[in-house]
Amino acid sequence: MFACCGYTSPFRRKRKAGVRGVEVNRMDAHGHPGSDAIQKLLDNNRRWASEKAEADPEFFPKCAKGQSPEYLWIGCSDSRVVTNIVTGLEPGEIFTHRNVGNIVTHADLNCMSVVEYAVHHLKVKHVIVCGHYGCGACKAALSLPSASAGLVNSWISHIRDVRNQWAEELKSLEGEEQARRLVQLNTVQQTFHMCTSPPIQAAWASGQEVYVHGMIYDLADGALHNLLGPIASMDDLTHLEPAAEYTGVSVDKDLDDKLWKQIDKVSTFERAAVA
């Protein structure tokens, strides 16, 4: 109907361009580019589903019946830290919640709902809070001015609290070393927040077997390191010492005596909060 006005729809322009041999993005019926990107996902999915069903015909019927994961993972939204891939687990084996900076706050109803459902309904036995070296949220907490507008800047104020708490320690470091230490400190802090969260406290009070772990993933080599844990009660926090001294808690070798003293300070306050 627009031909008399000289108008040609984007979809038809795409077809004409194709005739002339011009390479353009595929467009949908509404003239929106980008269909190729989504089609790639759909094609990948069909191929994965077909290969999975061929290798294990019972896999999808089993998934459809329900889930009983042993683990809950609280991690960063970073696209390079994909839970099932870095842990080598199949769908249905690990329950997952991710946000910018792997932050655990008791006021975050999204996170707390995930923890409550995983612990009290799915009965997971291991709750993992995982940070990662190279975390953009931690780097931003060190460099982005607080006055900068935006929701992300507001969200990482939780990491700034960690930064401010150990400002003296962090100021003695520079560059990547400083960023790595903040990743460690933030992971420790968020792990303690998990320990003192209402869902975990309620589970421990009822005698439920739940272990909390703090881990760090290294983008540089793909290795996952156990930082803290297993922590099975608030009493365990009184025994947070290097693994060489207390075999019940294993730690990453990067943690030094100074950080252990800082961990002790945090655990003292966290224990008091639930006393």
Short mmCIF file of C-alpha atoms in Angstrom, two decimals:
data_model
loop_
_atom_site.label_atom_id
_atom_site.label_comp_id
_atom_site.label_asym_id
_atom_site.label_seq_id
_atom_site.Cartn_x
_atom_site.Cartn_y
_atom_site.Cartn_z
CA MET A 1 0.00 0.00 0.00
CA PHE A 2 3.00 2.29 0.39
CA ALA A 3 4.46 1.49 -3.03
CA CYS A 4 2.90 4.59 -4.57
CA CYS A 5 4.75 6.75 -2.04
CA GLY A 6 8.07 5.17 -2.81
CA TYR A 7 8.18 3.34 0.56
CA THR A 8 9.82 -0.08 0.85
CA SER A 9 9.63 -2.03 4.14
CA PRO A 10 12.91 -2.91 5.90
CA PHE A 11 12.12 -6.59 5.32
CA ARG A 12 11.81 -6.08 1.57
CA ARG A 13 14.93 -3.86 1.52
CA LYS A 14 16.80 -6.75 3.14
CA ARG A 15 15.61 -9.12 0.40
CA LYS A 16 16.62 -6.71 -2.36
CA ALA A 17 20.04 -6.22 -0.76
CA GLY A 18 20.45 -9.97 -0.69
CA VAL A 19 19.75 -10.15 -4.42
CA ARG A 20 22.49 -7.60 -5.05
CA GLY A 21 24.90 -9.76 -3.02
CA VAL A 22 25.11 -7.34 -0.10
CA GLU A 23 25.70 -9.09 3.27
CA VAL A 24 23.15 -7.90 5.86
CA ASN A 25 21.74 -9.13 9.16
CA ARG A 26 18.63 -11.29 8.93
CA MET A 27 15.44 -9.45 9.86
CA ASP A 28 12.19 -10.80 11.18
CA ALA A 29 8.71 -10.08 9.86
CA HIS A 30 8.67 -6.76 11.74
CA GLY A 31 11.92 -5.60 10.24
CA HIS A 32 14.00 -6.06 13.40
CA PRO A 33 17.61 -7.14 12.90
CA GLY A 34 19.25 -9.66 15.20
CA SER A 35 17.32 -12.81 14.37
CA ASP A 36 20.57 -14.58 13.53
CA ALA A 37 21.80 -14.19 17.10
CA ILE A 38 18.66 -15.77 18.55
CA GLN A 39 18.54 -18.46 15.90
CA LYS A 40 22.07 -19.42 16.93
CA LEU A 41 20.80 -20.08 20.46
CA LEU A 42 17.85 -22.11 19.21
CA ASP A 43 20.07 -24.17 16.93
CA ASN A 44 22.53 -24.78 19.76
CA ASN A 45 19.68 -25.84 22.02
CA ARG A 46 18.21 -28.30 19.53
CA ARG A 47 21.63 -29.83 18.93
CA TRP A 48 22.37 -30.09 22.66
CA ALA A 49 18.96 -31.60 23.45
CA SER A 50 19.30 -34.12 20.65
CA GLU A 51 22.80 -35.18 21.70
CA LYS A 52 21.77 -35.37 25.35
CA ALA A 53 18.72 -37.49 24.63
CA GLU A 54 20.74 -39.82 22.43
CA ALA A 55 23.42 -40.29 25.09
CA ASP A 56 20.90 -40.69 27.93
CA PRO A 57 17.27 -41.31 26.90
CA GLU A 58 16.13 -40.99 30.53
CA PHE A 59 17.78 -37.60 31.14
CA PHE A 60 14.90 -35.29 30.20
CA PRO A 61 12.11 -37.50 31.60
CA LYS A 62 14.05 -37.58 34.87
CA CYS A 63 14.48 -33.79 34.86
CA ALA A 64 10.77 -33.35 34.24
CA LYS A 65 9.94 -35.30 37.40
CA GLY A 66 11.69 -32.85 39.73
CA GLN A 67 15.03 -31.81 41.20
CA SER A 68 17.08 -32.80 44.22
CA PRO A 69 20.33 -30.83 44.05
CA GLU A 70 22.99 -31.31 46.69
CA TYR A 71 24.42 -27.82 46.27
CA LEU A 72 23.30 -24.19 46.32
CA TRP A 73 25.62 -21.77 44.53
CA ILE A 74 25.59 -18.02 45.16
CA GLY A 75 27.87 -16.48 42.55
CA CYS A 76 28.59 -13.47 40.40
CA SER A 77 26.64 -12.71 37.22
CA ASP A 78 29.90 -12.54 35.25
CA SER A 79 29.43 -14.44 31.97
CA ARG A 80 32.80 -16.14 32.39
CA VAL A 81 31.81 -17.90 35.61
CA VAL A 82 29.15 -20.39 34.58
CA THR A 83 28.17 -22.57 37.52
CA ASN A 84 27.57 -25.95 35.88
CA ILE A 85 30.61 -25.64 33.65
CA VAL A 86 33.17 -24.68 36.31
CA THR A 87 31.85 -27.35 38.70
CA GLY A 88 31.37 -30.06 36.10
CA LEU A 89 27.80 -30.72 37.27
CA GLU A 90 24.75 -31.62 35.22
CA PRO A 91 21.42 -29.73 35.17
CA GLY A 92 19.50 -30.58 38.32
CA GLU A 93 22.61 -31.09 40.46
CA ILE A 94 23.22 -27.51 41.64
CA PHE A 95 20.69 -24.77 42.49
CA THR A 96 21.94 -21.33 41.47
CA HIS A 97 21.53 -17.67 42.31
CA ARG A 98 23.76 -15.03 40.73
CA ASN A 99 24.07 -11.28 41.10
CA VAL A 100 26.66 -8.58 40.50
CA GLY A 101 29.48 -9.16 42.98
CA ASN A 102 28.09 -12.37 44.58
CA ILE A 103 26.55 -10.24 47.34
CA VAL A 104 24.54 -11.80 50.17
CA THR A 105 22.40 -9.39 52.16
CA HIS A 106 19.54 -10.28 54.47
CA ALA A 107 17.48 -7.45 52.95
CA ASP A 108 17.70 -8.93 49.45
CA LEU A 109 14.43 -10.86 49.26
CA ASN A 110 15.42 -12.44 45.97
CA CYS A 111 18.59 -13.98 47.41
CA MET A 112 17.00 -14.94 50.73
CA SER A 113 14.05 -16.59 48.95
CA VAL A 114 16.48 -18.69 46.94
CA VAL A 115 18.37 -19.71 50.08
CA GLU A 116 15.17 -20.53 51.96
CA TYR A 117 13.76 -22.64 49.13
CA ALA A 118 17.04 -24.45 48.53
CA VAL A 119 17.73 -25.19 52.21
CA HIS A 120 14.25 -25.83 53.59
CA HIS A 121 12.49 -27.38 50.60
CA LEU A 122 15.16 -28.87 48.35
CA LYS A 123 17.26 -29.81 51.41
CA VAL A 124 20.61 -28.95 49.85
CA LYS A 125 23.55 -29.91 52.06
CA HIS A 126 26.16 -27.49 50.75
CA VAL A 127 25.75 -23.73 50.31
CA ILE A 128 28.60 -22.14 48.33
CA VAL A 129 29.29 -18.41 48.15
CA CYS A 130 31.74 -17.95 45.29
CA GLY A 131 33.68 -14.85 44.29
CA HIS A 132 36.14 -14.67 41.42
CA TYR A 133 39.40 -12.92 40.68
CA GLY A 134 39.00 -10.27 38.03
CA CYS A 135 35.58 -9.30 39.41
CA GLY A 136 34.40 -6.05 37.81
CA ALA A 137 32.21 -5.20 40.82
CA CYS A 138 35.19 -5.33 43.19
CA LYS A 139 37.31 -3.26 40.79
CA ALA A 140 34.52 -0.70 40.55
CA ALA A 141 34.25 -0.55 44.35
CA LEU A 142 37.90 0.49 44.39
CA SER A 143 37.74 3.05 41.60
CA LEU A 144 34.19 4.21 40.81
CA PRO A 145 33.21 7.39 42.71
CA SER A 146 30.28 6.96 45.07
CA ALA A 147 28.69 10.03 43.50
CA SER A 148 28.34 8.26 40.15
CA ALA A 149 24.69 7.73 39.28
CA GLY A 150 23.21 4.34 38.49
CA LEU A 151 21.71 1.27 40.11
CA VAL A 152 24.87 -0.81 39.77
CA ASN A 153 26.87 1.80 41.65
CA SER A 154 24.27 1.71 44.41
CA TRP A 155 24.35 -2.08 44.52
CA ILE A 156 28.12 -2.31 44.90
CA SER A 157 27.93 -0.07 47.96
CA HIS A 158 27.81 -3.41 49.80
CA ILE A 159 31.32 -4.11 48.52
CA ARG A 160 32.38 -0.56 49.38
CA ASP A 161 31.43 -1.35 52.97
CA VAL A 162 33.92 -4.21 52.85
CA ARG A 163 36.50 -1.92 51.24
CA ASN A 164 36.03 0.71 53.94
CA GLN A 165 36.18 -1.84 56.73
CA TRP A 166 39.66 -2.88 55.60
CA ALA A 167 40.80 0.39 54.05
CA GLU A 168 44.15 0.31 55.84
CA GLU A 169 44.95 -3.16 54.56
CA LEU A 170 43.86 -2.36 51.01
CA LYS A 171 45.73 0.96 50.83
CA SER A 172 48.97 -0.90 51.43
CA LEU A 173 48.40 -2.79 48.17
CA GLU A 174 48.26 -1.66 44.55
CA GLY A 175 46.73 -2.68 41.25
CA GLU A 176 45.83 -6.31 40.73
CA GLU A 177 47.07 -7.32 44.17
CA GLN A 178 44.67 -4.85 45.76
CA ALA A 179 41.76 -6.06 43.63
CA ARG A 180 42.49 -9.70 44.45
CA ARG A 181 42.54 -8.97 48.16
CA LEU A 182 39.18 -7.19 47.98
CA VAL A 183 37.75 -10.21 46.13
CA GLN A 184 38.93 -12.38 49.03
CA LEU A 185 37.60 -10.02 51.68
CA ASN A 186 34.26 -9.63 49.93
CA THR A 187 33.87 -13.39 49.60
CA VAL A 188 34.67 -13.84 53.30
CA GLN A 189 32.14 -11.15 54.27
CA GLN A 190 29.37 -12.54 52.07
CA THR A 191 30.04 -16.05 53.40
CA PHE A 192 29.57 -14.77 56.95
CA HIS A 193 26.37 -13.02 55.87
CA MET A 194 25.17 -16.38 54.59
CA CYS A 195 26.00 -18.02 57.91
CA THR A 196 23.95 -15.45 59.81
CA SER A 197 21.02 -15.39 57.38
CA PRO A 198 17.62 -16.45 58.76
CA PRO A 199 17.30 -19.54 56.50
CA ILE A 200 20.71 -20.90 57.53
CA GLN A 201 20.23 -20.03 61.19
CA ALA A 202 16.83 -21.73 61.23
CA ALA A 203 18.27 -24.84 59.59
CA TRP A 204 21.11 -25.08 62.09
CA ALA A 205 18.75 -24.47 65.01
CA SER A 206 16.59 -27.40 63.88
CA GLY A 207 19.59 -29.70 63.55
CA GLN A 208 19.54 -29.79 59.75
CA GLU A 209 22.82 -30.76 58.14
CA VAL A 210 23.91 -27.77 56.08
CA TYR A 211 27.48 -26.73 55.31
CA VAL A 212 28.45 -23.23 54.19
CA HIS A 213 31.54 -22.72 52.05
CA GLY A 214 33.34 -19.66 50.70
CA MET A 215 35.10 -20.21 47.38
CA ILE A 216 37.00 -18.22 44.77
CA TYR A 217 37.24 -18.97 41.06
CA ASP A 218 40.36 -17.88 39.16
CA LEU A 219 39.64 -16.75 35.61
CA ALA A 220 43.32 -17.03 34.73
CA ASP A 221 43.51 -20.82 35.06
CA GLY A 222 39.94 -22.02 35.63
CA ALA A 223 40.72 -23.29 39.14
CA LEU A 224 38.17 -23.20 41.93
CA HIS A 225 39.67 -22.65 45.41
CA ASN A 226 38.07 -23.39 48.76
CA LEU A 227 38.49 -20.27 50.89
CA LEU A 228 36.40 -21.04 53.97
CA GLY A 229 34.47 -24.04 55.14
CA PRO A 230 32.84 -26.32 55.67
CA ILE A 231 31.02 -24.27 58.31
CA ALA A 232 28.24 -26.29 59.94
CA SER A 233 27.36 -24.03 62.89
CA MET A 234 28.16 -20.67 64.45
CA ASP A 235 30.53 -22.50 66.77
CA ASP A 236 32.63 -23.38 63.74
CA LEU A 237 33.37 -19.69 63.26
CA THR A 238 35.35 -19.71 66.50
CA HIS A 239 37.76 -22.19 64.92
CA LEU A 240 38.51 -20.29 61.73
CA GLU A 241 42.25 -20.78 61.48
CA PRO A 242 44.62 -21.72 58.65
CA ALA A 243 44.18 -25.33 57.52
CA ALA A 244 47.62 -26.27 58.82
CA GLU A 245 46.40 -25.51 62.35
CA TYR A 246 42.76 -26.62 62.07
CA THR A 247 42.04 -29.41 59.64
CA GLY A 248 38.31 -28.75 59.71
CA VAL A 249 38.73 -25.62 57.59
CA SER A 250 40.71 -25.49 54.35
CA VAL A 251 41.80 -22.21 52.82
CA ASP A 252 43.34 -20.77 49.70
CA LYS A 253 47.11 -20.34 50.00
CA ASP A 254 46.81 -16.62 49.18
CA LEU A 255 45.27 -15.91 52.58
CA ASP A 256 47.90 -14.67 55.01
CA ASP A 257 48.06 -13.96 58.74
CA LYS A 258 46.72 -10.42 58.35
CA LEU A 259 43.62 -11.61 56.57
CA TRP A 260 43.02 -14.29 59.18
CA LYS A 261 43.08 -11.61 61.88
CA GLN A 262 40.52 -9.66 59.86
CA ILE A 263 38.38 -12.76 59.47
CA ASP A 264 38.43 -13.18 63.23
CA LYS A 265 37.18 -9.60 63.66
CA VAL A 266 34.30 -10.21 61.28
CA SER A 267 33.33 -13.53 62.85
CA THR A 268 33.28 -11.90 66.30
CA PHE A 269 30.69 -9.35 65.16
CA GLU A 270 28.69 -11.91 63.20
CA ARG A 271 28.49 -14.27 66.17
CA ALA A 272 27.33 -11.41 68.38
CA ALA A 273 24.61 -10.56 65.87
CA VAL A 274 22.88 -13.91 66.38
CA ALA A 275 23.69 -14.46 70.05
#
